[in-house]
PDB file of C-alpha atoms in Angstrom:
ATOM      1  CA  MET A   1      19.854   6.633  -6.265  1.00  0.00           C
ATOM      2  CA  THR A   2      17.157   5.561  -9.260  1.00  0.00           C
ATOM      3  CA  ALA A   3      17.769   7.837 -11.927  1.00  0.00           C
ATOM      4  CA  HIS A   4      14.624  10.011 -13.633  1.00  0.00           C
ATOM      5  CA  TYR A   5      15.142  10.344 -17.264  1.00  0.00           C
ATOM      6  CA  GLU A   6      15.385  14.011 -18.876  1.00  0.00           C
ATOM      7  CA  LEU A   7      14.768  14.447 -22.644  1.00  0.00           C
ATOM      8  CA  GLY A   8      17.249  15.933 -23.571  1.00  0.00           C
ATOM      9  CA  VAL A   9      17.369  15.810 -27.156  1.00  0.00           C
ATOM     10  CA  ASP A  10      18.336  18.042 -30.888  1.00  0.00           C
ATOM     11  CA  PHE A  11      15.029  17.454 -32.771  1.00  0.00           C
ATOM     12  CA  ALA A  12      15.765  19.702 -35.123  1.00  0.00           C
ATOM     13  CA  ALA A  13      19.788  17.985 -35.770  1.00  0.00           C
ATOM     14  CA  LEU A  14      18.497  15.154 -36.642  1.00  0.00           C
ATOM     15  CA  ASP A  15      16.997  12.477 -39.725  1.00  0.00           C
ATOM     16  CA  ALA A  16      14.470  10.366 -37.860  1.00  0.00           C
ATOM     17  CA  ILE A  17      13.020   8.957 -35.076  1.00  0.00           C
ATOM     18  CA  ASP A  18      12.265   5.141 -34.535  1.00  0.00           C
ATOM     19  CA  MET A  19       9.823   5.079 -33.255  1.00  0.00           C
ATOM     20  CA  HIS A  20      10.296   0.636 -31.827  1.00  0.00           C
ATOM     21  CA  VAL A  21      13.454  -0.528 -29.927  1.00  0.00           C
ATOM     22  CA  HIS A  22      13.971  -3.073 -28.071  1.00  0.00           C
ATOM     23  CA  LEU A  23      15.994  -2.962 -24.765  1.00  0.00           C
ATOM     24  CA  GLU A  24      15.783  -7.350 -23.979  1.00  0.00           C
ATOM     25  CA  VAL A  25      18.913  -7.233 -21.654  1.00  0.00           C
ATOM     26  CA  ASP A  26      19.625  -5.769 -18.293  1.00  0.00           C
ATOM     27  CA  GLU A  27      22.508  -5.084 -16.678  1.00  0.00           C
ATOM     28  CA  CYS A  28      22.821  -8.060 -14.618  1.00  0.00           C
ATOM     29  CA  GLY A  29      22.296 -10.478 -18.679  1.00  0.00           C
ATOM     30  CA  HIS A  30      18.628 -11.137 -17.526  1.00  0.00           C
ATOM     31  CA  LYS A  31      16.586 -10.877 -20.303  1.00  0.00           C
ATOM     32  CA  ALA A  32      12.898  -9.842 -21.758  1.00  0.00           C
ATOM     33  CA  MET A  33      12.190 -13.488 -22.232  1.00  0.00           C
ATOM     34  CA  PRO A  34      12.792 -16.963 -21.199  1.00  0.00           C
ATOM     35  CA  GLU A  35      15.239 -18.565 -23.840  1.00  0.00           C
ATOM     36  CA  ASP A  36      13.184 -20.860 -26.181  1.00  0.00           C
ATOM     37  CA  LEU A  37      10.879 -17.433 -27.520  1.00  0.00           C
ATOM     38  CA  PHE A  38      14.656 -15.909 -27.980  1.00  0.00           C
ATOM     39  CA  ASP A  39      15.520 -18.411 -29.597  1.00  0.00           C
ATOM     40  CA  ALA A  40      11.769 -17.998 -31.860  1.00  0.00           C
ATOM     41  CA  SER A  41      11.878 -14.893 -32.513  1.00  0.00           C
ATOM     42  CA  ALA A  42      15.662 -15.056 -34.077  1.00  0.00           C
ATOM     43  CA  ALA A  43      14.919 -17.808 -36.659  1.00  0.00           C
ATOM     44  CA  TYR A  44      11.737 -16.102 -37.624  1.00  0.00           C
ATOM     45  CA  PHE A  45      13.754 -12.708 -37.952  1.00  0.00           C
ATOM     46  CA  LYS A  46      16.803 -13.288 -38.786  1.00  0.00           C
ATOM     47  CA  SER A  47      18.550 -11.231 -36.804  1.00  0.00           C
ATOM     48  CA  GLU A  48      22.733 -12.073 -35.267  1.00  0.00           C
ATOM     49  CA  ASP A  49      22.660 -10.093 -31.589  1.00  0.00           C
ATOM     50  CA  ARG A  50      18.978 -10.063 -29.951  1.00  0.00           C
ATOM     51  CA  THR A  51      20.782  -8.973 -26.959  1.00  0.00           C
ATOM     52  CA  PRO A  52      22.616  -5.563 -27.745  1.00  0.00           C
ATOM     53  CA  SER A  53      23.170  -3.016 -24.664  1.00  0.00           C
ATOM     54  CA  ILE A  54      21.781   0.412 -24.475  1.00  0.00           C
ATOM     55  CA  ASP A  55      24.942   1.734 -24.827  1.00  0.00           C
ATOM     56  CA  SER A  56      25.849  -0.129 -27.979  1.00  0.00           C
ATOM     57  CA  ILE A  57      22.172   0.740 -28.792  1.00  0.00           C
ATOM     58  CA  ALA A  58      23.215   4.829 -28.113  1.00  0.00           C
ATOM     59  CA  GLN A  59      26.148   5.170 -30.101  1.00  0.00           C
ATOM     60  CA  LEU A  60      24.491   2.912 -33.233  1.00  0.00           C
ATOM     61  CA  TYR A  61      21.892   5.787 -33.266  1.00  0.00           C
ATOM     62  CA  ARG A  62      24.186   8.661 -32.673  1.00  0.00           C
ATOM     63  CA  GLU A  63      25.847   7.307 -35.882  1.00  0.00           C
ATOM     64  CA  GLN A  64      23.016   7.442 -38.193  1.00  0.00           C
ATOM     65  CA  LYS A  65      21.643  10.562 -36.579  1.00  0.00           C
ATOM     66  CA  MET A  66      18.356   9.403 -35.505  1.00  0.00           C
ATOM     67  CA  ALA A  67      16.702   9.548 -32.072  1.00  0.00           C
ATOM     68  CA  ALA A  68      14.832   6.136 -31.231  1.00  0.00           C
ATOM     69  CA  VAL A  69      12.320   5.005 -28.000  1.00  0.00           C
ATOM     70  CA  VAL A  70      12.772   3.036 -26.592  1.00  0.00           C
ATOM     71  CA  PHE A  71      11.440  -0.575 -23.891  1.00  0.00           C
ATOM     72  CA  THR A  72      10.660  -4.306 -22.766  1.00  0.00           C
ATOM     73  CA  VAL A  73       8.073  -5.160 -21.959  1.00  0.00           C
ATOM     74  CA  ASP A  74       5.941  -6.894 -19.085  1.00  0.00           C
ATOM     75  CA  ALA A  75       4.541 -10.811 -19.629  1.00  0.00           C
ATOM     76  CA  ARG A  76       5.677 -12.180 -16.393  1.00  0.00           C
ATOM     77  CA  THR A  77       1.842 -13.076 -15.468  1.00  0.00           C
ATOM     78  CA  ALA A  78       1.999 -15.208 -18.964  1.00  0.00           C
ATOM     79  CA  LEU A  79       5.123 -16.104 -19.432  1.00  0.00           C
ATOM     80  CA  GLY A  80       5.778 -16.840 -15.457  1.00  0.00           C
ATOM     81  CA  HIS A  81       9.556 -14.283 -16.181  1.00  0.00           C
ATOM     82  CA  GLU A  82      10.362 -11.381 -15.032  1.00  0.00           C
ATOM     83  CA  PRO A  83      11.010  -8.743 -17.358  1.00  0.00           C
ATOM     84  CA  ASN A  84      14.397  -7.056 -17.616  1.00  0.00           C
ATOM     85  CA  SER A  85      14.943  -4.166 -15.657  1.00  0.00           C
ATOM     86  CA  ILE A  86      12.971  -0.816 -16.902  1.00  0.00           C
ATOM     87  CA  GLU A  87      15.080   1.163 -13.882  1.00  0.00           C
ATOM     88  CA  ASP A  88      18.483  -0.175 -16.016  1.00  0.00           C
ATOM     89  CA  LEU A  89      16.874   1.137 -19.310  1.00  0.00           C
ATOM     90  CA  VAL A  90      15.711   4.528 -17.915  1.00  0.00           C
ATOM     91  CA  GLU A  91      19.195   5.420 -16.678  1.00  0.00           C
ATOM     92  CA  GLY A  92      20.686   3.535 -19.765  1.00  0.00           C
ATOM     93  CA  CYS A  93      18.420   6.361 -21.726  1.00  0.00           C
ATOM     94  CA  ALA A  94      19.563   8.951 -18.845  1.00  0.00           C
ATOM     95  CA  ARG A  95      22.715   8.651 -19.613  1.00  0.00           C
ATOM     96  CA  ASN A  96      22.582   8.956 -23.286  1.00  0.00           C
ATOM     97  CA  ASN A  97      19.073  11.339 -23.311  1.00  0.00           C
ATOM     98  CA  ASP A  98      19.977  12.897 -26.915  1.00  0.00           C
ATOM     99  CA  VAL A  99      19.543   9.782 -28.844  1.00  0.00           C
ATOM    100  CA  LEU A 100      18.057   7.442 -26.359  1.00  0.00           C
ATOM    101  CA  ILE A 101      13.846   7.969 -25.643  1.00  0.00           C
ATOM    102  CA  PRO A 102      12.412   5.139 -22.095  1.00  0.00           C
ATOM    103  CA  PHE A 103       9.034   3.890 -22.706  1.00  0.00           C
ATOM    104  CA  GLY A 104       7.641   1.657 -19.851  1.00  0.00           C
ATOM    105  CA  SER A 105       5.771  -1.805 -19.883  1.00  0.00           C
ATOM    106  CA  VAL A 106       3.981  -2.909 -16.735  1.00  0.00           C
ATOM    107  CA  ASP A 107       1.796  -5.913 -16.879  1.00  0.00           C
ATOM    108  CA  PRO A 108      -1.558  -5.021 -16.834  1.00  0.00           C
ATOM    109  CA  ARG A 109      -3.368  -8.526 -15.633  1.00  0.00           C
ATOM    110  CA  ARG A 110      -1.868  -7.011 -11.939  1.00  0.00           C
ATOM    111  CA  GLY A 111      -4.820  -5.051 -11.477  1.00  0.00           C
ATOM    112  CA  LYS A 112      -3.987  -1.807  -8.726  1.00  0.00           C
ATOM    113  CA  GLN A 113      -0.279  -3.125  -9.187  1.00  0.00           C
ATOM    114  CA  ALA A 114      -0.107  -2.012 -12.802  1.00  0.00           C
ATOM    115  CA  ILE A 115      -1.775   1.262 -12.231  1.00  0.00           C
ATOM    116  CA  GLU A 116       1.119   1.768  -9.853  1.00  0.00           C
ATOM    117  CA  ASP A 117       3.752   0.848 -11.805  1.00  0.00           C
ATOM    118  CA  ALA A 118       2.749   3.211 -14.467  1.00  0.00           C
ATOM    119  CA  ARG A 119       2.154   5.828 -11.842  1.00  0.00           C
ATOM    120  CA  TYR A 120       5.877   5.182 -11.077  1.00  0.00           C
ATOM    121  CA  GLN A 121       7.243   4.735 -14.100  1.00  0.00           C
ATOM    122  CA  ALA A 122       5.781   7.943 -15.472  1.00  0.00           C
ATOM    123  CA  GLU A 123       6.666  10.358 -12.635  1.00  0.00           C
ATOM    124  CA  THR A 124       9.574   8.805 -10.097  1.00  0.00           C
ATOM    125  CA  LEU A 125      11.603   7.285 -13.697  1.00  0.00           C
ATOM    126  CA  GLY A 126      10.372  10.201 -15.666  1.00  0.00           C
ATOM    127  CA  VAL A 127       9.749   7.542 -19.401  1.00  0.00           C
ATOM    128  CA  ARG A 128       7.858   8.711 -22.240  1.00  0.00           C
ATOM    129  CA  GLY A 129       5.190   6.673 -22.684  1.00  0.00           C
ATOM    130  CA  PHE A 130       4.308   2.726 -22.937  1.00  0.00           C
ATOM    131  CA  LYS A 131       4.315  -0.727 -24.541  1.00  0.00           C
ATOM    132  CA  PHE A 132       2.551  -3.634 -24.497  1.00  0.00           C
ATOM    133  CA  HIS A 133       2.385  -6.488 -26.553  1.00  0.00           C
ATOM    134  CA  PRO A 134      -1.308  -8.238 -26.423  1.00  0.00           C
ATOM    135  CA  SER A 135      -0.705 -11.857 -27.868  1.00  0.00           C
ATOM    136  CA  LEU A 136       3.044 -12.211 -25.309  1.00  0.00           C
ATOM    137  CA  GLN A 137       1.343 -10.437 -22.296  1.00  0.00           C
ATOM    138  CA  GLY A 138      -2.405 -12.792 -22.880  1.00  0.00           C
ATOM    139  CA  PHE A 139      -4.651 -10.141 -22.313  1.00  0.00           C
ATOM    140  CA  ASP A 140      -7.787  -8.954 -24.791  1.00  0.00           C
ATOM    141  CA  PRO A 141      -7.081  -5.096 -24.323  1.00  0.00           C
ATOM    142  CA  SER A 142     -11.193  -4.072 -25.255  1.00  0.00           C
ATOM    143  CA  ASP A 143     -11.735  -6.374 -21.410  1.00  0.00           C
ATOM    144  CA  GLU A 144     -12.779  -3.893 -19.164  1.00  0.00           C
ATOM    145  CA  SER A 145     -11.278  -5.641 -16.407  1.00  0.00           C
ATOM    146  CA  PHE A 146      -8.948  -3.048 -18.713  1.00  0.00           C
ATOM    147  CA  TYR A 147      -9.436  -0.004 -18.410  1.00  0.00           C
ATOM    148  CA  PRO A 148      -8.758   1.124 -14.581  1.00  0.00           C
ATOM    149  CA  LEU A 149      -5.163   1.159 -16.686  1.00  0.00           C
ATOM    150  CA  TRP A 150      -6.374   2.922 -19.313  1.00  0.00           C
ATOM    151  CA  GLU A 151      -7.986   5.495 -18.295  1.00  0.00           C
ATOM    152  CA  THR A 152      -4.917   6.144 -15.506  1.00  0.00           C
ATOM    153  CA  LEU A 153      -2.166   5.965 -18.612  1.00  0.00           C
ATOM    154  CA  GLN A 154      -4.754   8.489 -20.662  1.00  0.00           C
ATOM    155  CA  GLU A 155      -4.951  10.933 -17.504  1.00  0.00           C
ATOM    156  CA  LEU A 156      -1.098  10.922 -17.611  1.00  0.00           C
ATOM    157  CA  ARG A 157      -1.053  11.983 -21.095  1.00  0.00           C
ATOM    158  CA  LEU A 158       1.228   9.201 -22.896  1.00  0.00           C
ATOM    159  CA  PRO A 159       1.465   7.933 -25.635  1.00  0.00           C
ATOM    160  CA  CYS A 160       1.249   4.241 -25.512  1.00  0.00           C
ATOM    161  CA  ILE A 161       2.397   1.507 -28.189  1.00  0.00           C
ATOM    162  CA  PHE A 162       0.073  -1.668 -28.896  1.00  0.00           C
ATOM    163  CA  HIS A 163       1.504  -4.361 -30.977  1.00  0.00           C
ATOM    164  CA  THR A 164      -1.126  -5.469 -33.609  1.00  0.00           C
ATOM    165  CA  GLY A 165      -0.559  -7.972 -36.375  1.00  0.00           C
ATOM    166  CA  GLN A 166       1.349 -11.104 -36.893  1.00  0.00           C
ATOM    167  CA  ASN A 167       3.530 -12.081 -34.335  1.00  0.00           C
ATOM    168  CA  GLY A 168       7.313 -13.584 -33.858  1.00  0.00           C
ATOM    169  CA  MET A 169       7.408 -14.346 -30.281  1.00  0.00           C
ATOM    170  CA  GLY A 170       6.934 -18.147 -30.800  1.00  0.00           C
ATOM    171  CA  ALA A 171       6.651 -18.662 -34.080  1.00  0.00           C
ATOM    172  CA  GLY A 172       7.174 -21.686 -35.038  1.00  0.00           C
ATOM    173  CA  LEU A 173       6.672 -23.556 -31.916  1.00  0.00           C
ATOM    174  CA  PRO A 174       4.116 -25.522 -31.208  1.00  0.00           C
ATOM    175  CA  GLY A 175       1.492 -23.924 -30.329  1.00  0.00           C
ATOM    176  CA  GLY A 176       2.740 -21.189 -30.687  1.00  0.00           C
ATOM    177  CA  ARG A 177       4.325 -21.646 -27.543  1.00  0.00           C
ATOM    178  CA  GLY A 178       0.380 -20.747 -26.702  1.00  0.00           C
ATOM    179  CA  ILE A 179       0.936 -16.848 -27.754  1.00  0.00           C
ATOM    180  CA  LYS A 180      -2.670 -16.674 -29.659  1.00  0.00           C
ATOM    181  CA  LEU A 181      -3.280 -14.210 -31.615  1.00  0.00           C
ATOM    182  CA  ARG A 182      -6.310 -12.552 -32.002  1.00  0.00           C
ATOM    183  CA  TYR A 183      -5.782 -10.738 -28.442  1.00  0.00           C
ATOM    184  CA  SER A 184      -3.611  -8.502 -31.450  1.00  0.00           C
ATOM    185  CA  ASN A 185      -5.933  -7.569 -33.614  1.00  0.00           C
ATOM    186  CA  PRO A 186      -6.245  -3.967 -33.706  1.00  0.00           C
ATOM    187  CA  LEU A 187      -9.987  -4.108 -33.706  1.00  0.00           C
ATOM    188  CA  LEU A 188     -10.027  -4.144 -30.351  1.00  0.00           C
ATOM    189  CA  LEU A 189      -7.673  -0.772 -29.983  1.00  0.00           C
ATOM    190  CA  ASP A 190     -10.594   0.925 -31.590  1.00  0.00           C
ATOM    191  CA  ASP A 191     -13.066  -0.278 -28.609  1.00  0.00           C
ATOM    192  CA  VAL A 192      -9.773   1.632 -26.729  1.00  0.00           C
ATOM    193  CA  ALA A 193      -9.373   4.522 -28.796  1.00  0.00           C
ATOM    194  CA  ALA A 194     -12.720   4.784 -28.992  1.00  0.00           C
ATOM    195  CA  ASP A 195     -14.052   4.702 -24.950  1.00  0.00           C
ATOM    196  CA  PHE A 196     -10.452   7.428 -23.846  1.00  0.00           C
ATOM    197  CA  PRO A 197     -10.174   9.715 -26.779  1.00  0.00           C
ATOM    198  CA  HIS A 198      -6.973  11.593 -25.507  1.00  0.00           C
ATOM    199  CA  LEU A 199      -4.940   8.461 -25.288  1.00  0.00           C
ATOM    200  CA  VAL A 200      -2.389   7.849 -28.065  1.00  0.00           C
ATOM    201  CA  ILE A 201      -2.512   4.476 -29.579  1.00  0.00           C
ATOM    202  CA  ILE A 202      -0.422   3.097 -31.407  1.00  0.00           C
ATOM    203  CA  MET A 203      -0.682   0.125 -33.449  1.00  0.00           C
ATOM    204  CA  ALA A 204       3.480  -1.495 -34.197  1.00  0.00           C
ATOM    205  CA  HIS A 205       3.481  -2.922 -37.168  1.00  0.00           C
ATOM    206  CA  PRO A 206       1.844  -3.726 -40.129  1.00  0.00           C
ATOM    207  CA  SER A 207      -1.128  -5.264 -38.972  1.00  0.00           C
ATOM    208  CA  VAL A 208      -1.179  -8.645 -41.616  1.00  0.00           C
ATOM    209  CA  PRO A 209      -3.532 -10.828 -41.232  1.00  0.00           C
ATOM    210  CA  TRP A 210      -5.615  -7.248 -40.704  1.00  0.00           C
ATOM    211  CA  GLN A 211      -4.472  -4.344 -42.686  1.00  0.00           C
ATOM    212  CA  ASP A 212      -7.536  -2.853 -43.384  1.00  0.00           C
ATOM    213  CA  GLU A 213      -8.862  -2.598 -40.396  1.00  0.00           C
ATOM    214  CA  ALA A 214      -6.052  -1.089 -38.927  1.00  0.00           C
ATOM    215  CA  ASN A 215      -5.940   1.391 -41.971  1.00  0.00           C
ATOM    216  CA  SER A 216      -9.739   1.768 -40.450  1.00  0.00           C
ATOM    217  CA  ILE A 217      -9.256   2.713 -37.911  1.00  0.00           C
ATOM    218  CA  ALA A 218      -6.280   5.286 -38.107  1.00  0.00           C
ATOM    219  CA  THR A 219      -8.544   6.845 -40.401  1.00  0.00           C
ATOM    220  CA  HIS A 220     -11.692   6.733 -37.953  1.00  0.00           C
ATOM    221  CA  LYS A 221      -9.985   8.022 -35.129  1.00  0.00           C
ATOM    222  CA  ALA A 222      -7.684  10.796 -34.397  1.00  0.00           C
ATOM    223  CA  ASN A 223      -5.497   9.440 -31.409  1.00  0.00           C
ATOM    224  CA  VAL A 224      -4.400   6.448 -33.847  1.00  0.00           C
ATOM    225  CA  TYR A 225      -1.013   5.846 -35.547  1.00  0.00           C
ATOM    226  CA  ILE A 226       0.394   3.025 -37.306  1.00  0.00           C
ATOM    227  CA  ASP A 227       3.789   2.396 -36.127  1.00  0.00           C
ATOM    228  CA  LEU A 228       5.684   1.036 -39.283  1.00  0.00           C
ATOM    229  CA  SER A 229       7.695  -1.270 -37.666  1.00  0.00           C
ATOM    230  CA  GLY A 230       9.213  -5.598 -37.572  1.00  0.00           C
ATOM    231  CA  TRP A 231       8.340  -5.976 -41.732  1.00  0.00           C
ATOM    232  CA  SER A 232      11.234  -4.563 -43.971  1.00  0.00           C
ATOM    233  CA  PRO A 233       8.684  -1.668 -46.184  1.00  0.00           C
ATOM    234  CA  LYS A 234       9.203  -4.502 -49.553  1.00  0.00           C
ATOM    235  CA  TYR A 235       6.928  -6.147 -48.021  1.00  0.00           C
ATOM    236  CA  PHE A 236       4.253  -3.304 -46.510  1.00  0.00           C
ATOM    237  CA  PRO A 237       0.300  -4.100 -47.624  1.00  0.00           C
ATOM    238  CA  ALA A 238      -0.139  -2.976 -50.749  1.00  0.00           C
ATOM    239  CA  SER A 239      -3.576  -0.960 -49.313  1.00  0.00           C
ATOM    240  CA  LEU A 240      -0.829   0.730 -46.430  1.00  0.00           C
ATOM    241  CA  VAL A 241       1.049   1.559 -48.841  1.00  0.00           C
ATOM    242  CA  LYS A 242      -1.741   3.331 -51.110  1.00  0.00           C
ATOM    243  CA  MET A 243      -3.327   4.646 -48.159  1.00  0.00           C
ATOM    244  CA  GLY A 244       0.080   6.352 -46.993  1.00  0.00           C
ATOM    245  CA  ASN A 245      -0.083   8.913 -49.754  1.00  0.00           C
ATOM    246  CA  ASN A 246      -3.004  10.674 -48.860  1.00  0.00           C
ATOM    247  CA  VAL A 247      -4.459   9.755 -45.886  1.00  0.00           C
ATOM    248  CA  LEU A 248      -2.689   8.275 -43.582  1.00  0.00           C
ATOM    249  CA  SER A 249       0.522  10.183 -44.549  1.00  0.00           C
ATOM    250  CA  ARG A 250       0.473  12.409 -40.636  1.00  0.00           C
ATOM    251  CA  LYS A 251      -0.896   8.982 -38.831  1.00  0.00           C
ATOM    252  CA  LEU A 252       2.656   6.889 -39.960  1.00  0.00           C
ATOM    253  CA  LEU A 253       5.687   6.484 -38.418  1.00  0.00           C
ATOM    254  CA  PHE A 254       8.828   5.181 -38.629  1.00  0.00           C
ATOM    255  CA  GLY A 255       9.984   2.221 -36.453  1.00  0.00           C
ATOM    256  CA  THR A 256      12.663  -0.358 -36.676  1.00  0.00           C
ATOM    257  CA  ASP A 257      12.067  -3.167 -34.594  1.00  0.00           C
ATOM    258  CA  PHE A 258      15.826  -2.704 -34.089  1.00  0.00           C
ATOM    259  CA  PRO A 259      17.510  -5.856 -32.911  1.00  0.00           C
ATOM    260  CA  LEU A 260      15.535  -7.984 -35.095  1.00  0.00           C
ATOM    261  CA  ILE A 261      15.659  -5.245 -38.210  1.00  0.00           C
ATOM    262  CA  THR A 262      19.012  -2.219 -38.036  1.00  0.00           C
ATOM    263  CA  PRO A 263      17.588   1.100 -39.130  1.00  0.00           C
ATOM    264  CA  GLN A 264      19.682   0.700 -42.457  1.00  0.00           C
ATOM    265  CA  LYS A 265      18.271  -2.228 -42.923  1.00  0.00           C
ATOM    266  CA  TRP A 266      15.072  -0.830 -42.866  1.00  0.00           C
ATOM    267  CA  LEU A 267      15.781   2.915 -44.588  1.00  0.00           C
ATOM    268  CA  GLY A 268      17.207   0.542 -47.746  1.00  0.00           C
ATOM    269  CA  ALA A 269      14.135  -0.734 -47.567  1.00  0.00           C
ATOM    270  CA  PHE A 270      12.127   2.265 -47.720  1.00  0.00           C
ATOM    271  CA  ALA A 271      14.704   4.613 -50.509  1.00  0.00           C
ATOM    272  CA  ASP A 272      12.862   2.107 -52.731  1.00  0.00           C
ATOM    273  CA  LEU A 273       8.681   2.091 -51.187  1.00  0.00           C
ATOM    274  CA  GLU A 274       6.370   3.892 -54.169  1.00  0.00           C
ATOM    275  CA  LEU A 275       5.353   6.659 -51.740  1.00  0.00           C
ATOM    276  CA  ARG A 276       4.961  10.759 -52.349  1.00  0.00           C
ATOM    277  CA  ASP A 277       8.650  12.939 -51.741  1.00  0.00           C
ATOM    278  CA  GLU A 278       6.354  15.027 -49.182  1.00  0.00           C
ATOM    279  CA  VAL A 279       4.944  12.356 -47.673  1.00  0.00           C
ATOM    280  CA  ARG A 280       8.734  11.455 -46.190  1.00  0.00           C
ATOM    281  CA  PRO A 281       9.709  13.482 -43.854  1.00  0.00           C
ATOM    282  CA  GLY A 282       6.777  13.225 -41.813  1.00  0.00           C
ATOM    283  CA  ILE A 283       6.661   9.508 -41.118  1.00  0.00           C
ATOM    284  CA  LEU A 284      10.598   9.993 -41.284  1.00  0.00           C
ATOM    285  CA  LYS A 285      10.507  12.642 -37.916  1.00  0.00           C
ATOM    286  CA  GLY A 286       7.222  14.528 -38.269  1.00  0.00           C
ATOM    287  CA  ASN A 287       4.568  12.594 -36.969  1.00  0.00           C
ATOM    288  CA  ALA A 288       6.755  11.059 -34.197  1.00  0.00           C
ATOM    289  CA  LEU A 289       7.167  14.153 -32.679  1.00  0.00           C
ATOM    290  CA  ARG A 290       3.646  14.552 -32.334  1.00  0.00           C
ATOM    291  CA  VAL A 291       3.447  11.956 -30.855  1.00  0.00           C
ATOM    292  CA  LEU A 292       5.906  12.789 -29.120  1.00  0.00           C
ATOM    293  CA  GLY A 293       3.947  16.042 -27.079  1.00  0.00           C
ATOM    294  CA  VAL A 294       7.315  17.952 -28.389  1.00  0.00           C
ATOM    295  CA  GLU A 295       6.151  19.816 -31.843  1.00  0.00           C
ATOM    296  CA  GLY A 296       8.133  23.239 -32.777  1.00  0.00           C
TER     297      GLY A 296
END
């Protein structure tokens, strides 16, 4: 029987919500990406364990008094590689629903099938949002051929995380393994945010080399947020930190990119960031409650 996720998190008891955690292997040992991409990203991030199990992820966040949004990426068309099982991911989150929140992922290049997959994941499996990686999936999110998918996700009222900026996937490989960075320019998401004003869009990561563009979009569009994953806070662009202290204080979200960066390491560097004390709780938890639709 297919598991259906029901939210069981006591948000009042949490210190933080990590909005960006990857599950990259399923119960059968099948990985989210081909082996060369795993090896390249592990070297890029200097990570040790790239494929922790869903239960070990849950235990880590339980011990840290945090919840975690967990997802994979369906890039089967671009990579010629089936993703790890979304059903396994949701089932693992369901049995750890005190700390884990599943997001789905569909391959936009599958057209009508992507829309059917999105509805299945939302309505049957109970995912609470979706993750996209335009560079890895090989698509331009502003291309109107993908608009029926965004229309569906807007109708479902579920937030969507889009990778933006620099890419650890394929880093150091010849031609970056064919992965094109321009698909992760946040300006492509400005079109989507404008045309789908009720679709909550989270631009994942500091969007280097397009940080000013990301800052501008998040300031201008009420439905756009920035998660701070994938970078140690000590390397955050100065403009992001400066605006995080004022106009973007309600738009920034804690995220690690675990297992590539651990929450302990991220939070250690975050403590040294030049942010006003009153801004920190919103970044760590308050803003995420609003994005996830569970505020209050």
